[in-house]
Amino acid sequence: MFGLTYMYELESHHMPKGLLIVLSLILLLLVISFWIIYTKADKPGWAVIIPIYGFIVLMEIVGRPWWWGFFMIIPFANIIFLIIILNQLSFSFGQDSGFTVGMFFLWFIFFPILAFGNSRYIGPEGISQNELEFQ
């Protein structure tokens, strides 16, 4: 008897199909945006859909070591490291810290802006290769 009641509760509290479609479209937009961002940085766009490798490529784009991924599994510390990574990503595309705030709070708007806008990759942490040669 308990099993049947539990199954009924699971079936009656499912996610509405409209919300599922909207969330799927937002996820698709995010994947496409990251694909274009990776391509702008001369990295393989398909890396976005491979979980660990995609993060390693993102670390190459922002100029951080791959082992920063271990910090992302530590509760509360991962938020700080995420903000640092987003800040370096915005600097890598010539944006400022205000853009980082937008990417943190309104990611579904600012990542497509970064991907489809006029931003171009200038190097890790915003340092272009030309600046590195002259230093």
CSV table of N, CA, C and O in Angstrom, one decimal:
chain,number,residue,atom,x,y,z
A,1,MET,N,0.8,-1.2,0.0
A,1,MET,CA,0.0,0.0,0.0
A,1,MET,C,0.9,1.3,0.0
A,1,MET,O,0.6,2.2,-0.7
A,2,PHE,N,1.9,1.3,0.8
A,2,PHE,CA,2.8,2.4,0.9
A,2,PHE,C,3.5,2.7,-0.5
A,2,PHE,O,3.6,3.8,-0.9
A,3,GLY,N,3.8,1.6,-1.2
A,3,GLY,CA,4.5,1.8,-2.5
A,3,GLY,C,3.6,2.4,-3.5
A,3,GLY,O,4.0,3.3,-4.3
A,4,LEU,N,2.3,2.1,-3.5
A,4,LEU,CA,1.4,2.7,-4.5
A,4,LEU,C,1.1,4.2,-4.2
A,4,LEU,O,1.0,5.0,-5.1
A,5,THR,N,1.0,4.5,-2.9
A,5,THR,CA,0.8,5.9,-2.5
A,5,THR,C,2.1,6.7,-2.9
A,5,THR,O,1.9,7.8,-3.5
A,6,TYR,N,3.2,6.2,-2.7
A,6,TYR,CA,4.5,6.9,-3.1
A,6,TYR,C,4.6,7.1,-4.6
A,6,TYR,O,4.9,8.2,-5.0
A,7,MET,N,4.2,6.1,-5.4
A,7,MET,CA,4.2,6.2,-6.8
A,7,MET,C,3.2,7.3,-7.3
A,7,MET,O,3.5,8.0,-8.2
A,8,TYR,N,2.1,7.3,-6.7
A,8,TYR,CA,1.1,8.3,-7.0
A,8,TYR,C,1.6,9.7,-6.8
A,8,TYR,O,1.4,10.7,-7.6
A,9,GLU,N,2.3,9.9,-5.6
A,9,GLU,CA,2.8,11.2,-5.3
A,9,GLU,C,3.9,11.7,-6.3
A,9,GLU,O,4.0,12.8,-6.6
A,10,LEU,N,4.7,10.7,-6.7
A,10,LEU,CA,5.8,11.1,-7.7
A,10,LEU,C,5.1,11.5,-9.0
A,10,LEU,O,5.6,12.4,-9.7
A,11,GLU,N,4.1,10.8,-9.5
A,11,GLU,CA,3.5,11.1,-10.7
A,11,GLU,C,2.7,12.4,-10.7
A,11,GLU,O,2.6,13.1,-11.7
A,12,SER,N,2.1,12.7,-9.5
A,12,SER,CA,1.3,13.9,-9.5
A,12,SER,C,2.1,15.2,-9.3
A,12,SER,O,1.6,16.3,-9.5
A,13,HIS,N,3.4,15.1,-9.0
A,13,HIS,CA,4.3,16.3,-8.8
A,13,HIS,C,5.3,16.4,-9.9
A,13,HIS,O,6.5,16.7,-9.6
A,14,HIS,N,5.0,16.1,-11.1
A,14,HIS,CA,5.9,16.2,-12.2
A,14,HIS,C,6.0,17.7,-12.7
A,14,HIS,O,5.2,18.5,-12.5
A,15,MET,N,7.1,17.9,-13.5
A,15,MET,CA,7.3,19.3,-14.0
A,15,MET,C,6.4,19.5,-15.2
A,15,MET,O,6.3,18.7,-16.0
A,16,PRO,N,5.8,20.7,-15.3
A,16,PRO,CA,5.0,21.0,-16.4
A,16,PRO,C,5.8,21.0,-17.7
A,16,PRO,O,6.9,21.4,-17.7
A,17,LYS,N,5.1,20.5,-18.8
A,17,LYS,CA,5.8,20.3,-20.0
A,17,LYS,C,6.3,21.7,-20.6
A,17,LYS,O,7.4,21.8,-21.2
A,18,GLY,N,5.6,22.7,-20.4
A,18,GLY,CA,6.0,24.0,-20.9
A,18,GLY,C,7.2,24.5,-20.2
A,18,GLY,O,8.1,25.0,-20.9
A,19,LEU,N,7.4,24.3,-18.9
A,19,LEU,CA,8.6,24.7,-18.2
A,19,LEU,C,9.8,23.9,-18.6
A,19,LEU,O,10.9,24.4,-18.8
A,20,LEU,N,9.5,22.6,-18.9
A,20,LEU,CA,10.6,21.7,-19.4
A,20,LEU,C,11.1,22.2,-20.7
A,20,LEU,O,12.3,22.2,-21.0
A,21,ILE,N,10.2,22.6,-21.6
A,21,ILE,CA,10.6,23.1,-22.9
A,21,ILE,C,11.4,24.4,-22.8
A,21,ILE,O,12.4,24.5,-23.4
A,22,VAL,N,10.9,25.3,-21.9
A,22,VAL,CA,11.7,26.5,-21.8
A,22,VAL,C,13.1,26.3,-21.2
A,22,VAL,O,14.0,26.9,-21.7
A,23,LEU,N,13.2,25.4,-20.2
A,23,LEU,CA,14.5,25.1,-19.6
A,23,LEU,C,15.4,24.4,-20.6
A,23,LEU,O,16.6,24.7,-20.7
A,24,SER,N,14.8,23.6,-21.5
A,24,SER,CA,15.6,22.9,-22.5
A,24,SER,C,16.1,23.9,-23.5
A,24,SER,O,17.3,23.8,-24.0
A,25,LEU,N,15.3,24.9,-23.9
A,25,LEU,CA,15.7,25.9,-24.9
A,25,LEU,C,16.8,26.8,-24.3
A,25,LEU,O,17.8,27.2,-25.0
A,26,ILE,N,16.7,27.1,-23.0
A,26,ILE,CA,17.7,27.9,-22.3
A,26,ILE,C,19.0,27.2,-22.3
A,26,ILE,O,20.1,27.7,-22.5
A,27,LEU,N,19.0,25.9,-22.0
A,27,LEU,CA,20.2,25.0,-21.9
A,27,LEU,C,20.8,25.0,-23.3
A,27,LEU,O,22.0,25.0,-23.5
A,28,LEU,N,20.0,24.8,-24.4
A,28,LEU,CA,20.5,24.8,-25.7
A,28,LEU,C,21.2,26.1,-26.1
A,28,LEU,O,22.2,26.1,-26.7
A,29,LEU,N,20.6,27.2,-25.7
A,29,LEU,CA,21.2,28.5,-26.0
A,29,LEU,C,22.5,28.6,-25.3
A,29,LEU,O,23.5,29.2,-25.8
A,30,LEU,N,22.6,28.1,-24.0
A,30,LEU,CA,23.8,28.2,-23.3
A,30,LEU,C,24.9,27.3,-24.0
A,30,LEU,O,26.1,27.8,-24.1
A,31,VAL,N,24.6,26.1,-24.4
A,31,VAL,CA,25.5,25.3,-25.1
A,31,VAL,C,26.0,25.9,-26.4
A,31,VAL,O,27.2,25.9,-26.7
A,32,ILE,N,25.1,26.5,-27.2
A,32,ILE,CA,25.5,27.1,-28.4
A,32,ILE,C,26.4,28.4,-28.1
A,32,ILE,O,27.4,28.6,-28.8
A,33,SER,N,26.0,29.1,-27.1
A,33,SER,CA,26.9,30.3,-26.7
A,33,SER,C,28.3,29.9,-26.3
A,33,SER,O,29.2,30.5,-26.8
A,34,PHE,N,28.4,28.9,-25.5
A,34,PHE,CA,29.7,28.4,-25.1
A,34,PHE,C,30.5,27.8,-26.3
A,34,PHE,O,31.7,28.0,-26.4
A,35,TRP,N,29.8,27.2,-27.2
A,35,TRP,CA,30.4,26.6,-28.4
A,35,TRP,C,31.1,27.8,-29.2
A,35,TRP,O,32.2,27.7,-29.6
A,36,ILE,N,30.3,28.9,-29.4
A,36,ILE,CA,30.8,30.0,-30.1
A,36,ILE,C,32.0,30.7,-29.3
A,36,ILE,O,33.0,31.1,-29.9
A,37,ILE,N,31.8,30.8,-28.0
A,37,ILE,CA,32.9,31.4,-27.2
A,37,ILE,C,34.2,30.6,-27.3
A,37,ILE,O,35.3,31.1,-27.5
A,38,TYR,N,34.1,29.3,-27.3
A,38,TYR,CA,35.3,28.4,-27.4
A,38,TYR,C,35.9,28.6,-28.8
A,38,TYR,O,37.1,28.6,-29.0
A,39,THR,N,35.0,28.7,-29.8
A,39,THR,CA,35.5,28.8,-31.2
A,39,THR,C,36.2,30.2,-31.4
A,39,THR,O,37.2,30.3,-32.1
A,40,LYS,N,35.7,31.2,-30.8
A,40,LYS,CA,36.3,32.6,-30.8
A,40,LYS,C,37.7,32.5,-30.2
A,40,LYS,O,38.6,33.3,-30.6
A,41,ALA,N,37.9,31.6,-29.2
A,41,ALA,CA,39.2,31.5,-28.5
A,41,ALA,C,40.1,30.5,-29.2
A,41,ALA,O,41.1,30.1,-28.6
A,42,ASP,N,39.7,30.1,-30.4
A,42,ASP,CA,40.5,29.1,-31.2
A,42,ASP,C,40.6,27.8,-30.5
A,42,ASP,O,41.7,27.1,-30.5
A,43,LYS,N,39.6,27.4,-29.8
A,43,LYS,CA,39.5,26.1,-29.1
A,43,LYS,C,38.4,25.3,-29.8
A,43,LYS,O,37.5,25.9,-30.4
A,44,PRO,N,38.4,24.0,-29.7
A,44,PRO,CA,37.3,23.2,-30.3
A,44,PRO,C,36.0,23.4,-29.6
A,44,PRO,O,35.9,23.3,-28.4
A,45,GLY,N,35.0,23.8,-30.4
A,45,GLY,CA,33.7,24.1,-29.9
A,45,GLY,C,33.0,22.9,-29.3
A,45,GLY,O,32.2,23.0,-28.3
A,46,TRP,N,33.2,21.7,-29.9
A,46,TRP,CA,32.6,20.5,-29.4
A,46,TRP,C,33.1,20.1,-28.0
A,46,TRP,O,32.4,19.3,-27.3
A,47,ALA,N,34.1,20.8,-27.5
A,47,ALA,CA,34.6,20.5,-26.1
A,47,ALA,C,33.5,20.8,-25.1
A,47,ALA,O,33.6,20.3,-24.0
A,48,VAL,N,32.6,21.7,-25.4
A,48,VAL,CA,31.6,22.1,-24.5
A,48,VAL,C,30.7,21.0,-24.1
A,48,VAL,O,30.3,20.9,-22.9
A,49,ILE,N,30.5,20.0,-24.9
A,49,ILE,CA,29.5,18.9,-24.6
A,49,ILE,C,30.2,17.8,-23.9
A,49,ILE,O,29.5,16.8,-23.5
A,50,ILE,N,31.5,17.9,-23.7
A,50,ILE,CA,32.2,16.8,-22.9
A,50,ILE,C,32.6,17.4,-21.6
A,50,ILE,O,33.4,18.3,-21.5
A,51,PRO,N,32.0,16.9,-20.5
A,51,PRO,CA,32.0,17.6,-19.2
A,51,PRO,C,33.4,18.0,-18.7
A,51,PRO,O,33.7,19.2,-18.5
A,52,ILE,N,34.3,17.1,-18.4
A,52,ILE,CA,35.6,17.4,-17.8
A,52,ILE,C,36.5,18.1,-18.8
A,52,ILE,O,37.2,19.1,-18.5
A,53,TYR,N,36.6,17.6,-20.0
A,53,TYR,CA,37.4,18.2,-21.0
A,53,TYR,C,37.0,19.6,-21.3
A,53,TYR,O,37.8,20.5,-21.5
A,54,GLY,N,35.7,19.9,-21.3
A,54,GLY,CA,35.2,21.2,-21.6
A,54,GLY,C,35.7,22.2,-20.5
A,54,GLY,O,36.0,23.3,-20.8
A,55,PHE,N,35.7,21.8,-19.3
A,55,PHE,CA,36.2,22.6,-18.2
A,55,PHE,C,37.7,22.9,-18.3
A,55,PHE,O,38.2,24.0,-18.1
A,56,ILE,N,38.5,21.8,-18.7
A,56,ILE,CA,39.9,22.0,-19.0
A,56,ILE,C,40.2,23.0,-20.1
A,56,ILE,O,41.1,23.9,-19.9
A,57,VAL,N,39.4,22.9,-21.1
A,57,VAL,CA,39.5,23.9,-22.2
A,57,VAL,C,39.2,25.3,-21.7
A,57,VAL,O,39.8,26.3,-22.1
A,58,LEU,N,38.1,25.4,-20.9
A,58,LEU,CA,37.8,26.7,-20.4
A,58,LEU,C,38.9,27.3,-19.5
A,58,LEU,O,39.2,28.5,-19.6
A,59,MET,N,39.6,26.4,-18.8
A,59,MET,CA,40.7,26.9,-18.0
A,59,MET,C,41.9,27.4,-18.9
A,59,MET,O,42.6,28.3,-18.5
A,60,GLU,N,42.1,26.7,-20.0
A,60,GLU,CA,43.1,27.2,-21.0
A,60,GLU,C,42.7,28.6,-21.5
A,60,GLU,O,43.6,29.4,-21.7
A,61,ILE,N,41.4,28.8,-21.8
A,61,ILE,CA,41.0,30.1,-22.3
A,61,ILE,C,41.2,31.2,-21.3
A,61,ILE,O,41.7,32.3,-21.7
A,62,VAL,N,40.9,30.9,-20.1
A,62,VAL,CA,41.1,32.0,-19.1
A,62,VAL,C,42.5,32.1,-18.5
A,62,VAL,O,42.8,32.9,-17.7
A,63,GLY,N,43.4,31.1,-18.8
A,63,GLY,CA,44.7,31.1,-18.4
A,63,GLY,C,44.9,30.6,-16.9
A,63,GLY,O,45.8,31.0,-16.2
A,64,ARG,N,44.1,29.7,-16.6
A,64,ARG,CA,44.3,29.0,-15.2
A,64,ARG,C,44.6,27.6,-15.4
A,64,ARG,O,44.3,27.0,-16.4
A,65,PRO,N,45.3,27.0,-14.4
A,65,PRO,CA,45.6,25.5,-14.5
A,65,PRO,C,44.4,24.6,-14.4
A,65,PRO,O,43.4,25.0,-13.8
A,66,TRP,N,44.5,23.5,-15.0
A,66,TRP,CA,43.4,22.5,-15.1
A,66,TRP,C,42.9,22.1,-13.7
A,66,TRP,O,41.8,21.7,-13.5
A,67,TRP,N,43.9,22.0,-12.7
A,67,TRP,CA,43.5,21.5,-11.4
A,67,TRP,C,42.6,22.4,-10.6
A,67,TRP,O,42.2,22.1,-9.5
A,68,TRP,N,42.3,23.6,-11.1
A,68,TRP,CA,41.3,24.4,-10.5
A,68,TRP,C,39.9,23.7,-10.5
A,68,TRP,O,39.1,24.1,-9.7
A,69,GLY,N,39.8,22.7,-11.3
A,69,GLY,CA,38.5,22.0,-11.2
A,69,GLY,C,38.3,21.3,-9.9
A,69,GLY,O,37.1,21.1,-9.5
A,70,PHE,N,39.3,21.0,-9.2
A,70,PHE,CA,39.2,20.4,-7.8
A,70,PHE,C,38.5,21.4,-6.9
A,70,PHE,O,37.8,21.0,-5.9
A,71,PHE,N,38.8,22.7,-7.0
A,71,PHE,CA,38.2,23.7,-6.2
A,71,PHE,C,36.7,23.9,-6.4
A,71,PHE,O,36.0,24.3,-5.6
A,72,MET,N,36.3,23.5,-7.6
A,72,MET,CA,34.9,23.6,-7.9
A,72,MET,C,34.0,22.6,-7.2
A,72,MET,O,32.8,22.7,-7.3
A,73,ILE,N,34.6,21.6,-6.6
A,73,ILE,CA,33.8,20.6,-5.9
A,73,ILE,C,33.7,20.9,-4.4
A,73,ILE,O,33.1,20.2,-3.6
A,74,ILE,N,34.4,21.9,-3.9
A,74,ILE,CA,34.4,22.3,-2.5
A,74,ILE,C,33.2,23.3,-2.3
A,74,ILE,O,33.2,24.4,-2.9
A,75,PRO,N,32.3,23.0,-1.4
A,75,PRO,CA,31.1,23.9,-1.2
A,75,PRO,C,31.6,25.2,-0.7
A,75,PRO,O,32.5,25.4,0.0
A,76,PHE,N,30.9,26.3,-1.2
A,76,PHE,CA,31.1,27.7,-0.9
A,76,PHE,C,32.4,28.2,-1.5
A,76,PHE,O,32.4,29.3,-2.0
A,77,ALA,N,33.5,27.5,-1.5
A,77,ALA,CA,34.7,27.9,-2.2
A,77,ALA,C,34.5,27.9,-3.7
A,77,ALA,O,35.1,28.8,-4.4
A,78,ASN,N,33.6,27.0,-4.2
A,78,ASN,CA,33.4,27.0,-5.6
A,78,ASN,C,32.8,28.3,-6.1
A,78,ASN,O,33.0,28.7,-7.3
A,79,ILE,N,32.0,28.9,-5.3
A,79,ILE,CA,31.4,30.2,-5.8
A,79,ILE,C,32.5,31.3,-6.0
A,79,ILE,O,32.4,32.0,-7.0
A,80,ILE,N,33.4,31.3,-5.1
A,80,ILE,CA,34.5,32.3,-5.2
A,80,ILE,C,35.3,32.0,-6.4
A,80,ILE,O,35.7,32.9,-7.2
A,81,PHE,N,35.7,30.7,-6.7
A,81,PHE,CA,36.4,30.4,-7.8
A,81,PHE,C,35.7,30.6,-9.1
A,81,PHE,O,36.2,30.9,-10.1
A,82,LEU,N,34.3,30.3,-9.1
A,82,LEU,CA,33.5,30.6,-10.2
A,82,LEU,C,33.5,32.1,-10.6
A,82,LEU,O,33.7,32.4,-11.8
A,83,ILE,N,33.5,32.9,-9.6
A,83,ILE,CA,33.5,34.4,-9.9
A,83,ILE,C,34.9,34.8,-10.5
A,83,ILE,O,35.0,35.6,-11.4
A,84,ILE,N,36.0,34.2,-10.0
A,84,ILE,CA,37.3,34.4,-10.5
A,84,ILE,C,37.4,34.0,-12.0
A,84,ILE,O,37.9,34.7,-12.8
A,85,ILE,N,36.9,32.8,-12.2
A,85,ILE,CA,36.9,32.3,-13.6
A,85,ILE,C,36.1,33.1,-14.5
A,85,ILE,O,36.5,33.4,-15.7
A,86,LEU,N,34.9,33.5,-14.1
A,86,LEU,CA,34.0,34.4,-14.9
A,86,LEU,C,34.7,35.8,-15.2
A,86,LEU,O,34.6,36.3,-16.3
A,87,ASN,N,35.4,36.3,-14.1
A,87,ASN,CA,36.1,37.5,-14.3
A,87,ASN,C,37.2,37.4,-15.3
A,87,ASN,O,37.4,38.3,-16.2
A,88,GLN,N,38.0,36.3,-15.2
A,88,GLN,CA,39.0,36.1,-16.2
A,88,GLN,C,38.5,35.9,-17.6
A,88,GLN,O,39.1,36.3,-18.6
A,89,LEU,N,37.3,35.2,-17.7
A,89,LEU,CA,36.7,35.0,-19.0
A,89,LEU,C,36.3,36.4,-19.6
A,89,LEU,O,36.5,36.6,-20.8
A,90,SER,N,35.7,37.2,-18.8
A,90,SER,CA,35.3,38.5,-19.3
A,90,SER,C,36.5,39.4,-19.7
A,90,SER,O,36.5,40.0,-20.8
A,91,PHE,N,37.6,39.3,-18.9
A,91,PHE,CA,38.8,40.0,-19.3
A,91,PHE,C,39.4,39.5,-20.6
A,91,PHE,O,40.0,40.2,-21.4
A,92,SER,N,39.3,38.1,-20.8
A,92,SER,CA,39.9,37.5,-21.9
A,92,SER,C,39.2,37.9,-23.2
A,92,SER,O,39.8,37.8,-24.3
A,93,PHE,N,38.0,38.4,-23.1
A,93,PHE,CA,37.3,38.9,-24.3
A,93,PHE,C,37.1,40.4,-24.3
A,93,PHE,O,36.3,41.0,-24.9
A,94,GLY,N,38.0,41.1,-23.5
A,94,GLY,CA,38.0,42.6,-23.5
A,94,GLY,C,36.9,43.2,-22.7
A,94,GLY,O,36.6,44.4,-22.9
A,95,GLN,N,36.2,42.5,-21.9
A,95,GLN,CA,35.1,43.1,-21.1
A,95,GLN,C,35.7,43.5,-19.7
A,95,GLN,O,36.8,43.2,-19.4
A,96,ASP,N,34.8,44.2,-18.9
A,96,ASP,CA,35.3,44.7,-17.6
A,96,ASP,C,34.6,43.9,-16.5
A,96,ASP,O,33.9,42.9,-16.8
A,97,SER,N,34.8,44.3,-15.3
A,97,SER,CA,34.3,43.6,-14.1
A,97,SER,C,32.8,43.7,-14.0
A,97,SER,O,32.1,42.8,-13.5
A,98,GLY,N,32.2,44.7,-14.6
A,98,GLY,CA,30.7,44.9,-14.6
A,98,GLY,C,30.1,43.8,-15.4
A,98,GLY,O,29.0,43.3,-15.1
A,99,PHE,N,30.8,43.4,-16.5
A,99,PHE,CA,30.3,42.3,-17.3
A,99,PHE,C,30.3,41.0,-16.6
A,99,PHE,O,29.5,40.1,-16.7
A,100,THR,N,31.3,40.9,-15.7
A,100,THR,CA,31.4,39.7,-14.8
A,100,THR,C,30.2,39.5,-13.9
A,100,THR,O,29.7,38.5,-13.8
A,101,VAL,N,29.8,40.7,-13.4
A,101,VAL,CA,28.6,40.6,-12.5
A,101,VAL,C,27.4,40.2,-13.3
A,101,VAL,O,26.6,39.4,-12.8
A,102,GLY,N,27.3,40.7,-14.5
A,102,GLY,CA,26.2,40.3,-15.4
A,102,GLY,C,26.3,38.8,-15.7
A,102,GLY,O,25.2,38.1,-15.7
A,103,MET,N,27.5,38.3,-16.0
A,103,MET,CA,27.6,36.9,-16.3
A,103,MET,C,27.3,36.0,-15.1
A,103,MET,O,26.8,34.9,-15.2
A,104,PHE,N,27.5,36.5,-13.9
A,104,PHE,CA,27.2,35.7,-12.7
A,104,PHE,C,25.7,35.7,-12.4
A,104,PHE,O,25.1,34.6,-12.1
A,105,PHE,N,25.0,36.8,-12.5
A,105,PHE,CA,23.6,36.9,-12.1
A,105,PHE,C,22.7,36.7,-13.3
A,105,PHE,O,21.6,36.1,-13.1
A,106,LEU,N,23.0,37.2,-14.4
A,106,LEU,CA,22.1,37.0,-15.6
A,106,LEU,C,22.9,36.3,-16.7
A,106,LEU,O,23.0,36.7,-17.9
A,107,TRP,N,23.3,35.1,-16.4
A,107,TRP,CA,24.2,34.3,-17.3
A,107,TRP,C,23.4,34.0,-18.6
A,107,TRP,O,24.0,33.9,-19.6
A,108,PHE,N,22.1,33.8,-18.5
A,108,PHE,CA,21.4,33.4,-19.7
A,108,PHE,C,21.2,34.6,-20.7
A,108,PHE,O,20.9,34.4,-21.9
A,109,ILE,N,21.6,35.8,-20.3
A,109,ILE,CA,21.7,37.0,-21.2
A,109,ILE,C,23.1,37.3,-21.6
A,109,ILE,O,23.4,37.6,-22.8
A,110,PHE,N,24.0,37.3,-20.6
A,110,PHE,CA,25.4,37.8,-20.9
A,110,PHE,C,26.3,36.8,-21.6
A,110,PHE,O,27.1,37.2,-22.4
A,111,PHE,N,26.0,35.5,-21.5
A,111,PHE,CA,26.8,34.5,-22.3
A,111,PHE,C,26.5,34.6,-23.8
A,111,PHE,O,27.4,34.6,-24.6
A,112,PRO,N,25.2,34.7,-24.1
A,112,PRO,CA,24.9,35.0,-25.6
A,112,PRO,C,25.4,36.3,-26.1
A,112,PRO,O,25.9,36.4,-27.2
A,113,ILE,N,25.4,37.3,-25.2
A,113,ILE,CA,26.0,38.6,-25.6
A,113,ILE,C,27.5,38.4,-25.9
A,113,ILE,O,28.0,38.9,-26.9
A,114,LEU,N,28.2,37.7,-25.1
A,114,LEU,CA,29.6,37.4,-25.3
A,114,LEU,C,29.9,36.6,-26.5
A,114,LEU,O,30.8,36.9,-27.3
A,115,ALA,N,29.0,35.7,-26.8
A,115,ALA,CA,29.1,34.8,-27.9
A,115,ALA,C,28.8,35.5,-29.3
A,115,ALA,O,29.5,35.4,-30.2
A,116,PHE,N,27.6,36.1,-29.3
A,116,PHE,CA,27.1,36.7,-30.5
A,116,PHE,C,27.4,38.1,-30.8
A,116,PHE,O,27.2,38.7,-31.8
A,117,GLY,N,28.0,38.8,-29.7
A,117,GLY,CA,28.4,40.2,-29.9
A,117,GLY,C,29.7,40.4,-30.6
A,117,GLY,O,30.3,39.5,-31.2
A,118,ASN,N,30.2,41.6,-30.5
A,118,ASN,CA,31.4,41.9,-31.2
A,118,ASN,C,32.7,41.6,-30.4
A,118,ASN,O,33.8,41.9,-30.9
A,119,SER,N,32.5,41.0,-29.3
A,119,SER,CA,33.7,40.7,-28.4
A,119,SER,C,34.6,39.7,-29.2
A,119,SER,O,34.1,38.8,-29.8
A,120,ARG,N,35.9,39.9,-29.0
A,120,ARG,CA,36.8,39.0,-29.6
A,120,ARG,C,37.8,38.6,-28.6
A,120,ARG,O,38.1,39.3,-27.6
A,121,TYR,N,38.4,37.4,-28.7
A,121,TYR,CA,39.3,36.8,-27.7
A,121,TYR,C,40.7,37.6,-27.9
A,121,TYR,O,41.2,37.6,-29.0
A,122,ILE,N,41.1,38.1,-26.8
A,122,ILE,CA,42.4,38.8,-26.8
A,122,ILE,C,43.5,38.1,-26.0
A,122,ILE,O,44.6,38.6,-25.9
A,123,GLY,N,43.2,37.0,-25.4
A,123,GLY,CA,44.2,36.2,-24.7
A,123,GLY,C,43.7,36.0,-23.2
A,123,GLY,O,42.8,36.7,-22.7
A,124,PRO,N,44.4,35.1,-22.6
A,124,PRO,CA,44.1,34.9,-21.2
A,124,PRO,C,44.3,36.1,-20.3
A,124,PRO,O,45.2,36.8,-20.5
A,125,GLU,N,43.3,36.4,-19.5
A,125,GLU,CA,43.3,37.5,-18.6
A,125,GLU,C,43.4,38.9,-19.3
A,125,GLU,O,43.8,39.9,-18.8
A,126,GLY,N,43.0,38.9,-20.6
A,126,GLY,CA,42.9,40.1,-21.3
A,126,GLY,C,44.3,40.6,-21.9
A,126,GLY,O,44.4,41.7,-22.4
A,127,ILE,N,45.3,39.7,-21.8
A,127,ILE,CA,46.6,40.0,-22.4
A,127,ILE,C,46.7,39.5,-23.8
A,127,ILE,O,46.6,38.3,-24.0
A,128,SER,N,46.8,40.3,-24.8
A,128,SER,CA,47.0,39.8,-26.1
A,128,SER,C,48.4,39.3,-26.4
A,128,SER,O,49.3,39.6,-25.7
A,129,GLN,N,48.5,38.5,-27.4
A,129,GLN,CA,49.8,37.9,-27.7
A,129,GLN,C,50.8,39.0,-28.1
A,129,GLN,O,52.0,38.9,-27.9
A,130,ASN,N,50.3,40.1,-28.7
A,130,ASN,CA,51.2,41.2,-29.1
A,130,ASN,C,51.8,41.9,-27.9
A,130,ASN,O,53.0,42.2,-27.9
A,131,GLU,N,51.0,42.0,-26.8
A,131,GLU,CA,51.5,42.7,-25.6
A,131,GLU,C,52.5,41.8,-24.9
A,131,GLU,O,53.5,42.3,-24.4
A,132,LEU,N,52.3,40.4,-25.0
A,132,LEU,CA,53.3,39.5,-24.4
A,132,LEU,C,54.7,39.6,-25.1
A,132,LEU,O,55.7,39.5,-24.5
A,133,GLU,N,54.6,39.8,-26.4
A,133,GLU,CA,55.9,39.9,-27.2
A,133,GLU,C,56.7,41.1,-26.9
A,133,GLU,O,57.9,41.1,-26.9
A,134,PHE,N,56.0,42.2,-26.5
A,134,PHE,CA,56.7,43.5,-26.3
A,134,PHE,C,57.0,43.7,-24.8
A,134,PHE,O,57.6,44.7,-24.5
A,135,GLN,N,56.7,42.8,-23.9
A,135,GLN,CA,57.0,42.9,-22.5
A,135,GLN,C,58.4,42.4,-22.2
A,135,GLN,O,58.9,41.5,-22.8
